[in-house]
PDB file of C-alpha atoms in Angstrom:
ATOM      1  CA  MET A 505      19.841  -1.463 -20.225  1.00 35.00           C
ATOM      2  CA  GLU A 506      18.126   1.864 -21.196  1.00 40.00           C
ATOM      3  CA  SER A 507      15.606   2.457 -23.753  1.00 41.00           C
ATOM      4  CA  ARG A 508      14.704   6.021 -25.523  1.00 49.00           C
ATOM      5  CA  GLY A 509      16.438   8.873 -23.521  1.00 51.00           C
ATOM      6  CA  SER A 510      16.867   8.290 -20.224  1.00 57.00           C
ATOM      7  CA  VAL A 511      13.953   5.846 -19.127  1.00 57.00           C
ATOM      8  CA  PRO A 512      15.098   2.694 -17.423  1.00 57.00           C
ATOM      9  CA  ALA A 513      14.179  -0.400 -19.190  1.00 64.00           C
ATOM     10  CA  HIS A 514      13.243  -2.066 -15.949  1.00 77.00           C
ATOM     11  CA  PRO A 515      12.153  -0.107 -12.648  1.00 81.00           C
ATOM     12  CA  LEU A 516      14.570   0.826 -10.019  1.00 89.00           C
ATOM     13  CA  ALA A 517      14.527  -1.218  -6.945  1.00 90.00           C
ATOM     14  CA  TYR A 518      12.897   1.646  -4.945  1.00 94.00           C
ATOM     15  CA  GLU A 519       9.881   2.428  -7.502  1.00 95.00           C
ATOM     16  CA  GLY A 520       6.541   1.215  -6.770  1.00 96.00           C
ATOM     17  CA  VAL A 521       2.795   1.837  -5.757  1.00 97.00           C
ATOM     18  CA  TRP A 522       1.731   1.432  -2.382  1.00 98.00           C
ATOM     19  CA  ARG A 523      -1.602   2.097  -0.919  1.00 97.00           C
ATOM     20  CA  PHE A 524      -3.424   1.908   2.716  1.00 98.00           C
ATOM     21  CA  THR A 525      -6.308   2.655   4.492  1.00 97.00           C
ATOM     22  CA  ALA A 526      -6.836   4.315   7.732  1.00 97.00           C
ATOM     23  CA  PRO A 527     -10.250   5.357   9.808  1.00 98.00           C
ATOM     24  CA  THR A 528     -10.588   8.815   9.795  1.00 97.00           C
ATOM     25  CA  VAL A 529      -9.580   9.225  13.698  1.00 97.00           C
ATOM     26  CA  GLU A 530      -6.832  11.401  15.155  1.00 97.00           C
ATOM     27  CA  VAL A 531      -4.577   8.573  15.543  1.00 98.00           C
ATOM     28  CA  SER A 532      -4.513   7.853  12.054  1.00 98.00           C
ATOM     29  CA  VAL A 533      -2.811  11.086  11.466  1.00 98.00           C
ATOM     30  CA  PRO A 534       0.789   9.939  13.118  1.00 98.00           C
ATOM     31  CA  GLN A 535       0.397   6.660  12.039  1.00 98.00           C
ATOM     32  CA  SER A 536      -0.014   7.586   8.455  1.00 98.00           C
ATOM     33  CA  ARG A 537       3.026   9.620   8.522  1.00 98.00           C
ATOM     34  CA  GLN A 538       5.145   6.739  10.313  1.00 98.00           C
ATOM     35  CA  ALA A 539       3.841   4.443   7.720  1.00 98.00           C
ATOM     36  CA  VAL A 540       4.991   6.649   4.935  1.00 98.00           C
ATOM     37  CA  ARG A 541       8.162   7.201   6.794  1.00 98.00           C
ATOM     38  CA  ASP A 542       9.008   3.386   7.138  1.00 97.00           C
ATOM     39  CA  LEU A 543       7.895   2.606   3.431  1.00 97.00           C
ATOM     40  CA  LEU A 544      10.476   5.325   1.925  1.00 97.00           C
ATOM     41  CA  ARG A 545      13.279   4.221   4.224  1.00 96.00           C
ATOM     42  CA  ARG A 546      12.479   0.423   3.733  1.00 96.00           C
ATOM     43  CA  GLN A 547      12.401   0.907  -0.018  1.00 95.00           C
ATOM     44  CA  CYS A 548      15.779   2.911   0.383  1.00 95.00           C
ATOM     45  CA  VAL A 549      14.427   5.915  -1.708  1.00 96.00           C
ATOM     46  CA  PRO A 550      16.894   8.315  -2.693  1.00 94.00           C
ATOM     47  CA  MET A 551      16.191  11.381  -0.965  1.00 94.00           C
ATOM     48  CA  GLY A 552      17.477  14.153   1.286  1.00 93.00           C
ATOM     49  CA  ASP A 553      16.236  14.643   4.754  1.00 95.00           C
ATOM     50  CA  ASP A 554      14.315  17.873   3.720  1.00 94.00           C
ATOM     51  CA  LEU A 555      12.482  16.298   1.106  1.00 95.00           C
ATOM     52  CA  LEU A 556      11.431  13.322   3.876  1.00 97.00           C
ATOM     53  CA  GLN A 557      10.628  15.666   6.123  1.00 97.00           C
ATOM     54  CA  GLY A 558       8.336  17.708   3.617  1.00 96.00           C
ATOM     55  CA  ILE A 559       6.579  14.897   2.366  1.00 97.00           C
ATOM     56  CA  LEU A 560       5.809  13.591   6.089  1.00 98.00           C
ATOM     57  CA  LEU A 561       4.570  17.425   6.952  1.00 96.00           C
ATOM     58  CA  ILE A 562       2.155  17.061   3.671  1.00 97.00           C
ATOM     59  CA  VAL A 563       0.875  13.492   4.550  1.00 98.00           C
ATOM     60  CA  SER A 564       0.266  14.882   8.084  1.00 97.00           C
ATOM     61  CA  GLU A 565      -1.647  17.877   6.927  1.00 95.00           C
ATOM     62  CA  LEU A 566      -3.815  16.062   4.305  1.00 96.00           C
ATOM     63  CA  VAL A 567      -4.744  13.390   6.535  1.00 97.00           C
ATOM     64  CA  THR A 568      -5.620  15.651   9.414  1.00 95.00           C
ATOM     65  CA  ASN A 569      -7.816  17.586   7.029  1.00 93.00           C
ATOM     66  CA  ALA A 570      -9.703  14.357   5.996  1.00 95.00           C
ATOM     67  CA  VAL A 571     -10.031  13.510   9.958  1.00 95.00           C
ATOM     68  CA  LYS A 572     -11.427  16.874  10.387  1.00 93.00           C
ATOM     69  CA  HIS A 573     -13.599  17.758   7.630  1.00 91.00           C
ATOM     70  CA  ALA A 574     -14.381  14.522   5.901  1.00 93.00           C
ATOM     71  CA  ALA A 575     -15.164  11.732   8.685  1.00 92.00           C
ATOM     72  CA  VAL A 576     -18.662  12.373   8.593  1.00 92.00           C
ATOM     73  CA  LEU A 577     -19.167  11.208   5.122  1.00 93.00           C
ATOM     74  CA  SER A 578     -15.808   9.081   5.044  1.00 95.00           C
ATOM     75  CA  PRO A 579     -15.069   6.307   7.538  1.00 96.00           C
ATOM     76  CA  GLU A 580     -11.720   5.627   6.061  1.00 96.00           C
ATOM     77  CA  VAL A 581      -9.059   7.685   3.946  1.00 97.00           C
ATOM     78  CA  VAL A 582      -6.730   6.273   1.735  1.00 98.00           C
ATOM     79  CA  VAL A 583      -3.279   7.374   1.362  1.00 98.00           C
ATOM     80  CA  GLU A 584      -1.201   6.209  -1.738  1.00 98.00           C
ATOM     81  CA  VAL A 585       2.674   6.572  -2.337  1.00 98.00           C
ATOM     82  CA  THR A 586       3.964   6.257  -5.734  1.00 98.00           C
ATOM     83  CA  VAL A 587       7.733   6.301  -6.341  1.00 97.00           C
ATOM     84  CA  VAL A 588       9.526   6.541  -9.578  1.00 95.00           C
ATOM     85  CA  ALA A 589      13.025   7.692 -10.983  1.00 92.00           C
ATOM     86  CA  ARG A 590      11.924  11.223 -11.127  1.00 93.00           C
ATOM     87  CA  GLY A 591       9.506  11.911  -8.055  1.00 96.00           C
ATOM     88  CA  VAL A 592       7.226  11.179  -5.129  1.00 97.00           C
ATOM     89  CA  ARG A 593       3.497  11.374  -5.597  1.00 98.00           C
ATOM     90  CA  VAL A 594       1.547  11.247  -2.395  1.00 98.00           C
ATOM     91  CA  CYS A 595      -1.944  10.703  -2.647  1.00 98.00           C
ATOM     92  CA  VAL A 596      -4.748  11.241   0.281  1.00 97.00           C
ATOM     93  CA  GLU A 597      -8.427  10.350  -0.685  1.00 97.00           C
ATOM     94  CA  ASP A 598     -11.583  10.310   1.126  1.00 96.00           C
ATOM     95  CA  ASP A 599     -15.217  10.077   0.325  1.00 95.00           C
ATOM     96  CA  HIS A 600     -16.460  13.711   1.136  1.00 93.00           C
ATOM     97  CA  PRO A 601     -17.043  15.939  -2.139  1.00 91.00           C
ATOM     98  CA  TYR A 602     -15.717  19.158  -0.413  1.00 81.00           C
ATOM     99  CA  ARG A 603     -13.088  20.503  -2.232  1.00 74.00           C
ATOM    100  CA  PRO A 604     -10.493  21.814   0.281  1.00 71.00           C
ATOM    101  CA  GLN A 605      -9.137  25.253  -0.331  1.00 63.00           C
ATOM    102  CA  ALA A 606      -6.382  27.251   1.483  1.00 58.00           C
ATOM    103  CA  LEU A 607      -8.108  29.712   3.803  1.00 52.00           C
ATOM    104  CA  GLU A 608      -6.909  33.391   4.434  1.00 57.00           C
ATOM    105  CA  THR A 609      -6.386  32.915   7.799  1.00 55.00           C
ATOM    106  CA  ASP A 610      -5.039  34.884  11.156  1.00 52.00           C
ATOM    107  CA  TRP A 611      -1.650  33.807  11.309  1.00 53.00           C
ATOM    108  CA  ARG A 612      -2.020  34.325  15.222  1.00 56.00           C
ATOM    109  CA  GLN A 613      -4.509  31.173  15.326  1.00 53.00           C
ATOM    110  CA  THR A 614      -3.148  27.737  15.857  1.00 51.00           C
ATOM    111  CA  GLY A 615      -4.829  25.856  12.873  1.00 55.00           C
ATOM    112  CA  GLY A 616      -6.219  26.711   9.501  1.00 58.00           C
ATOM    113  CA  ARG A 617      -2.621  26.728   7.603  1.00 69.00           C
ATOM    114  CA  GLY A 618      -2.568  23.127   6.485  1.00 79.00           C
ATOM    115  CA  LEU A 619      -2.880  23.907   2.785  1.00 85.00           C
ATOM    116  CA  HIS A 620      -0.886  26.702   3.015  1.00 85.00           C
ATOM    117  CA  LEU A 621       2.029  24.703   4.257  1.00 89.00           C
ATOM    118  CA  VAL A 622       1.280  21.996   1.704  1.00 93.00           C
ATOM    119  CA  ARG A 623       1.309  24.368  -1.327  1.00 92.00           C
ATOM    120  CA  GLU A 624       4.606  26.332   0.037  1.00 93.00           C
ATOM    121  CA  ILE A 625       6.302  23.070   0.699  1.00 95.00           C
ATOM    122  CA  THR A 626       5.372  21.915  -2.845  1.00 96.00           C
ATOM    123  CA  ARG A 627       6.461  25.297  -4.522  1.00 95.00           C
ATOM    124  CA  GLU A 628       9.680  25.347  -2.547  1.00 94.00           C
ATOM    125  CA  ALA A 629      10.507  21.378  -3.908  1.00 94.00           C
ATOM    126  CA  GLY A 630       9.360  22.371  -7.436  1.00 95.00           C
ATOM    127  CA  GLY A 631       6.494  19.931  -7.250  1.00 97.00           C
ATOM    128  CA  SER A 632       2.913  20.288  -8.207  1.00 97.00           C
ATOM    129  CA  TYR A 633      -0.351  19.976  -6.234  1.00 93.00           C
ATOM    130  CA  ALA A 634      -4.057  19.514  -6.999  1.00 94.00           C
ATOM    131  CA  VAL A 635      -7.475  18.384  -5.880  1.00 93.00           C
ATOM    132  CA  GLU A 636      -9.546  16.207  -7.848  1.00 94.00           C
ATOM    133  CA  HIS A 637     -13.097  14.510  -7.699  1.00 93.00           C
ATOM    134  CA  THR A 638     -13.199  10.670  -7.693  1.00 94.00           C
ATOM    135  CA  ALA A 639     -15.532   8.316  -9.580  1.00 93.00           C
ATOM    136  CA  ARG A 640     -17.219   7.583  -6.275  1.00 91.00           C
ATOM    137  CA  GLY A 641     -18.003  11.564  -5.457  1.00 92.00           C
ATOM    138  CA  GLY A 642     -15.143  12.026  -2.999  1.00 95.00           C
ATOM    139  CA  LYS A 643     -12.020  13.526  -3.727  1.00 95.00           C
ATOM    140  CA  VAL A 644      -8.256  13.107  -4.081  1.00 96.00           C
ATOM    141  CA  VAL A 645      -5.557  15.594  -2.840  1.00 95.00           C
ATOM    142  CA  TRP A 646      -2.153  14.708  -4.481  1.00 97.00           C
ATOM    143  CA  VAL A 647       1.336  16.269  -4.438  1.00 98.00           C
ATOM    144  CA  GLU A 648       4.013  15.336  -6.845  1.00 97.00           C
ATOM    145  CA  LEU A 649       7.569  16.235  -5.567  1.00 97.00           C
ATOM    146  CA  PRO A 650      10.784  15.862  -7.673  1.00 96.00           C
ATOM    147  CA  LEU A 651      12.990  13.216  -6.428  1.00 91.00           C
ATOM    148  CA  THR A 652      16.588  14.774  -5.951  1.00 74.00           C
ATOM    149  CA  ARG A 653      19.446  12.785  -4.898  1.00 51.00           C
ATOM    150  CA  CYS A 654      21.148  13.465  -1.666  1.00 44.00           C
TER     151      CYS A 654
END
């Protein structure tokens, strides 16, 4: 049963909000990626492999940034995944006030391009991306990607 347009009257089985914390250490990067992959698979979120891989790369890049740049002031990073019928939102929050910006970098270097990747994946998927301050003085970086059926 539907109400007002195409908004379901009841949430779909795969919809929900999941949140977990991890220490701001390097091992949290692959662990966060695995946790998000397992969550999306367990919930049977209808997405193609390209979207899944994009989300996992975004999680890796955002958690890596928190580990590299926020650990001094933020002993933990928070990862939140929200799935609704129309899309997936991934948020990575830490307690450091610095708002990351994509740096113009020498493409021959092996690092420094994480936010460029996040922006490009988001743009290609037709999504949105932002960095916001939190009430505690830290920041949350979020990406919303439209959910397309595979």
